[in-house]
Amino acid sequence: MSGLLKSWVESANSAETQFPLNNLPYGVFSMYDEEPRCGVAIGDMILDVAYLEEEGVISIDDEPVLDLPFWNEVMETGPENWSALRARLTEILAEGGDDVLSSDSEMRARALLPMKDATLHLPLVVSEYTDFYAGMQHAKNMGAILRGSPDLPANWLHIPIGYNGRASSVVVSGTEIHRPLGQTKAPDADIPSFGPTKRLDIELEMGAIVGTTTALGQPVTVDQADAMIFGYVLLNDWSARDIQGWEYQPLGPFQGKAFGTTISPWIVTAEALEAFRKPTPPREKELLPYLTENKPGLYDISLQVDMQPEGAAKPTTICQTNYARMYYSAAQQLCHHAVCGCAMNAGDLLGSGTISGSNRDEYGSLMELSWAGKEPISLDTGETRTFIEDGDTLTLRGHARGDGFTIGFGECTGKILPAINFPPKT
Amino acid sequence: MSGLLKSWVESANSAETQFPLNNLPYGVFSMYDEEPRCGVAIGDMILDVAYLEEEGVISIDDEPVLDLPFWNEVMETGPENWSALRARLTEILAEGGDDVLSSDSEMRARALLPMKDATLHLPLVVSEYTDFYAGMQHAKNMGAILRGSPDLPANWLHIPIGYNGRASSVVVSGTEIHRPLGQTKAPDADIPSFGPTKRLDIELEMGAIVGTTTALGQPVTVDQADAMIFGYVLLNDWSARDIQGWEYQPLGPFQGKAFGTTISPWIVTAEALEAFRKPTPPREKELLPYLTENKPGLYDISLQVDMQPEGAAKPTTICQTNYARMYYSAAQQLCHHAVCGCAMNAGDLLGSGTISGSNRDEYGSLMELSWAGKEPISLDTGETRTFIEDGDTLTLRGHARGDGFTIGFGECTGKILPAINFPPKT
């Protein structure tokens, strides 16, 4: 694994930054009252690539695609252009590279903007959102909690099980989420009731972003699927366990998952993660040939979840695990997703499924961490938690650590607000 | 119920037409190599409303919204504009109405185009697709077939159960569908296998099109939901029963439903259907107040399914039922969909769920009609069918019958092509 790529942007060479030249993640930002547009994180700055495109310093497929509040147009120019863009960005930001920017102080001042002053927006238009269930420990835990047995469902070792989520629920990190309302039924109740969820939870996930469009009726191989993935984000699939528990038989999660799904503001490209590839764990049962991988499909990405009650001075880390714990890769998931002929679109978001390691402190949801609320977890404030309370802020972080550098996604954070009043009083 | 509204377009007054002046459904069409644009069906003609907008004969919210290959922009102008457009169309097409078109032969020739020469396209951009499970007879039948008991799931009488479908699978009537590939497991097999589905099926449904956008975190009442519905289409939720059966536990249908969903080319507006409102059947259990309807939420729409094998001279009608058989209305479904705060968008498509009446010949799927393949149905050709064979064409039709007129949706048809070869031989 190569070491830190040095940039003339000083802060990108710091041991603390998530955004060295090795990373170059893609986001959408705005400064003050300007229009949101595409930007690239470098150290503590954002490179205004829309401006550089306008100036002719960057060009993708001879079309303007960066002066937009989403990266979907870039995705649609295809993988060769994705690589060319990354190469060009590396060239103009590298120490000793093309000095078009480093030597021009006026252009530099226009193009490099302080991230702390920027507002970050959703980096893509989410075409459709699919969520998977590909973490084995999570599946065993949920089976034990919900169905009384840690045995995996009969299909689990053969299929990367997924379900369609709700794209309109996807928001950028920092968006506050109202505690959702819904229908629930206590085990000992005769009839269901309506009100705010009492079991509000997170799910620690990675999201893979599909960058290539396929036609209806056209399956793809695992290798093709791997090449279709534009990049990855952190993803928190907020879940209302009591709503989910009452609704999910027989057609799966619906309203228990549709009130908010938070992603990190930065898309880390598949190319930036290439050096961190890790194989999926050994198969417990042989996969059907269409799902067999020819190269390591996961990545070595350390993940953690922090919880901070309203007014607490600092957060408590409640989970630490790694993306490489998953049983299925995003490429396998995408292959299975398209195998019936399902058309895929640039901007489709594939949630990995909850990432839980084998130890209790590696569990990626409060449902597992508090074992369905029966074993409260302790916070550094002295408080305990089973599920999320109003005012709590939950933050996901992820890092791929190289030799002398770290690649990150920025924070994936959200604060829970009280439920709204509904139905309105008339 | 008022009678036929007479138009100066002769064919719109025929007893045979699905498109009298009372209907005025919205589609997207193209003539020869022209660009697709918005059109309105009247008798055997299409009114080129994009042209009339350009000529200033029609104006919606002072913005050009009809010279587009979808009706979403019209939806986004809001319900008052929906009504105003319909009123204006009625005015210029009515016998004795505004003669701007009827008196100008040149404009008339440009604006009224023969439907038989037009290509019909998907009438909207489907933002997201949700499918419900709101037919009681269907739920009982599926329970009996799949789970060995006709007892409804515990939540069924309390929740209009739904799941998120795949918007990219939605195609316009006439689109041919390849038999999907997928993973299945025979009950007596040790391991699953991969290949074309052997249990290809239809689901007879209506689709409600949401016309109004809501913000994340904002629930709506049933009354608000009713006012948000722009119109209805016929919907065939093609299903691969063997793929579905193996994959659907615990997270619901996924690849068994993602290879094609056919809708009719014409959106019949909620306003056109107003005269055909029918209440949902009596409740078997009291609903929670948020789901209670203040007005009849279903419509009296006769439905039928025709099946025509390759080369057969004519189709066999295999099912006749009525949309008013459903237990939950689209307004109730939409209310429940948004109640957790799920953002809804103009162009969201809500499948009603399979519509099955209480008699065998009213069942809306082959799974039910052939009772999971055990009791083949007979076609007029002398052939029998359990599930769909390659070359079969399946057609849904729907009609609301008034006093001296009939409102229809056009055909919702699709032919099944053989599975493609996958993985490709290398």
CSV table of N, CA and C in Angstrom, one decimal, chain B residues 2 40 68 97 222 237-238 241 304-305 325 362-363 415 419:
chain,number,residue,atom,x,y,z
B,2,SER,N,-74.6,12.0,-14.0
B,2,SER,CA,-74.9,12.7,-15.2
B,2,SER,C,-74.6,11.8,-16.4
B,40,VAL,N,-54.1,14.2,-24.7
B,40,VAL,CA,-55.4,13.9,-24.0
B,40,VAL,C,-56.2,13.0,-25.0
B,68,LEU,N,-43.6,18.2,-22.7
B,68,LEU,CA,-42.7,17.4,-22.0
B,68,LEU,C,-43.2,16.0,-22.1
B,97,GLY,N,-69.4,24.5,-26.8
B,97,GLY,CA,-68.5,25.2,-25.9
B,97,GLY,C,-67.7,26.2,-26.6
B,222,VAL,N,-56.3,11.3,5.9
B,222,VAL,CA,-56.9,10.6,4.8
B,222,VAL,C,-57.5,11.6,3.8
B,237,ASP,N,-48.7,-6.0,-11.9
B,237,ASP,CA,-47.4,-6.2,-11.2
B,237,ASP,C,-47.0,-7.6,-11.5
B,238,TRP,N,-46.3,-7.8,-12.6
B,238,TRP,CA,-45.8,-9.1,-13.0
B,238,TRP,C,-45.0,-9.7,-11.8
B,241,ARG,N,-43.4,-16.2,-9.0
B,241,ARG,CA,-43.8,-16.8,-7.7
B,241,ARG,C,-42.7,-17.6,-7.1
B,304,GLN,N,-61.0,-6.6,-16.0
B,304,GLN,CA,-60.9,-8.0,-16.6
B,304,GLN,C,-59.5,-8.2,-17.0
B,305,VAL,N,-59.1,-9.5,-17.1
B,305,VAL,CA,-57.8,-9.9,-17.6
B,305,VAL,C,-58.0,-10.9,-18.7
B,325,ARG,N,-63.9,-4.0,-4.8
B,325,ARG,CA,-63.6,-5.2,-3.9
B,325,ARG,C,-62.6,-4.9,-2.9
B,362,GLU,N,-63.1,-14.5,-10.3
B,362,GLU,CA,-62.8,-13.1,-9.9
B,362,GLU,C,-61.3,-12.9,-9.4
B,363,TYR,N,-60.6,-14.0,-9.4
B,363,TYR,CA,-59.2,-13.9,-8.8
B,363,TYR,C,-58.3,-13.2,-9.8
B,415,LYS,N,-46.5,-8.8,-23.5
B,415,LYS,CA,-46.2,-10.1,-24.0
B,415,LYS,C,-44.9,-10.6,-23.4
B,419,ALA,N,-36.6,-16.1,-21.7
B,419,ALA,CA,-35.5,-15.6,-20.8
B,419,ALA,C,-34.2,-15.4,-21.7
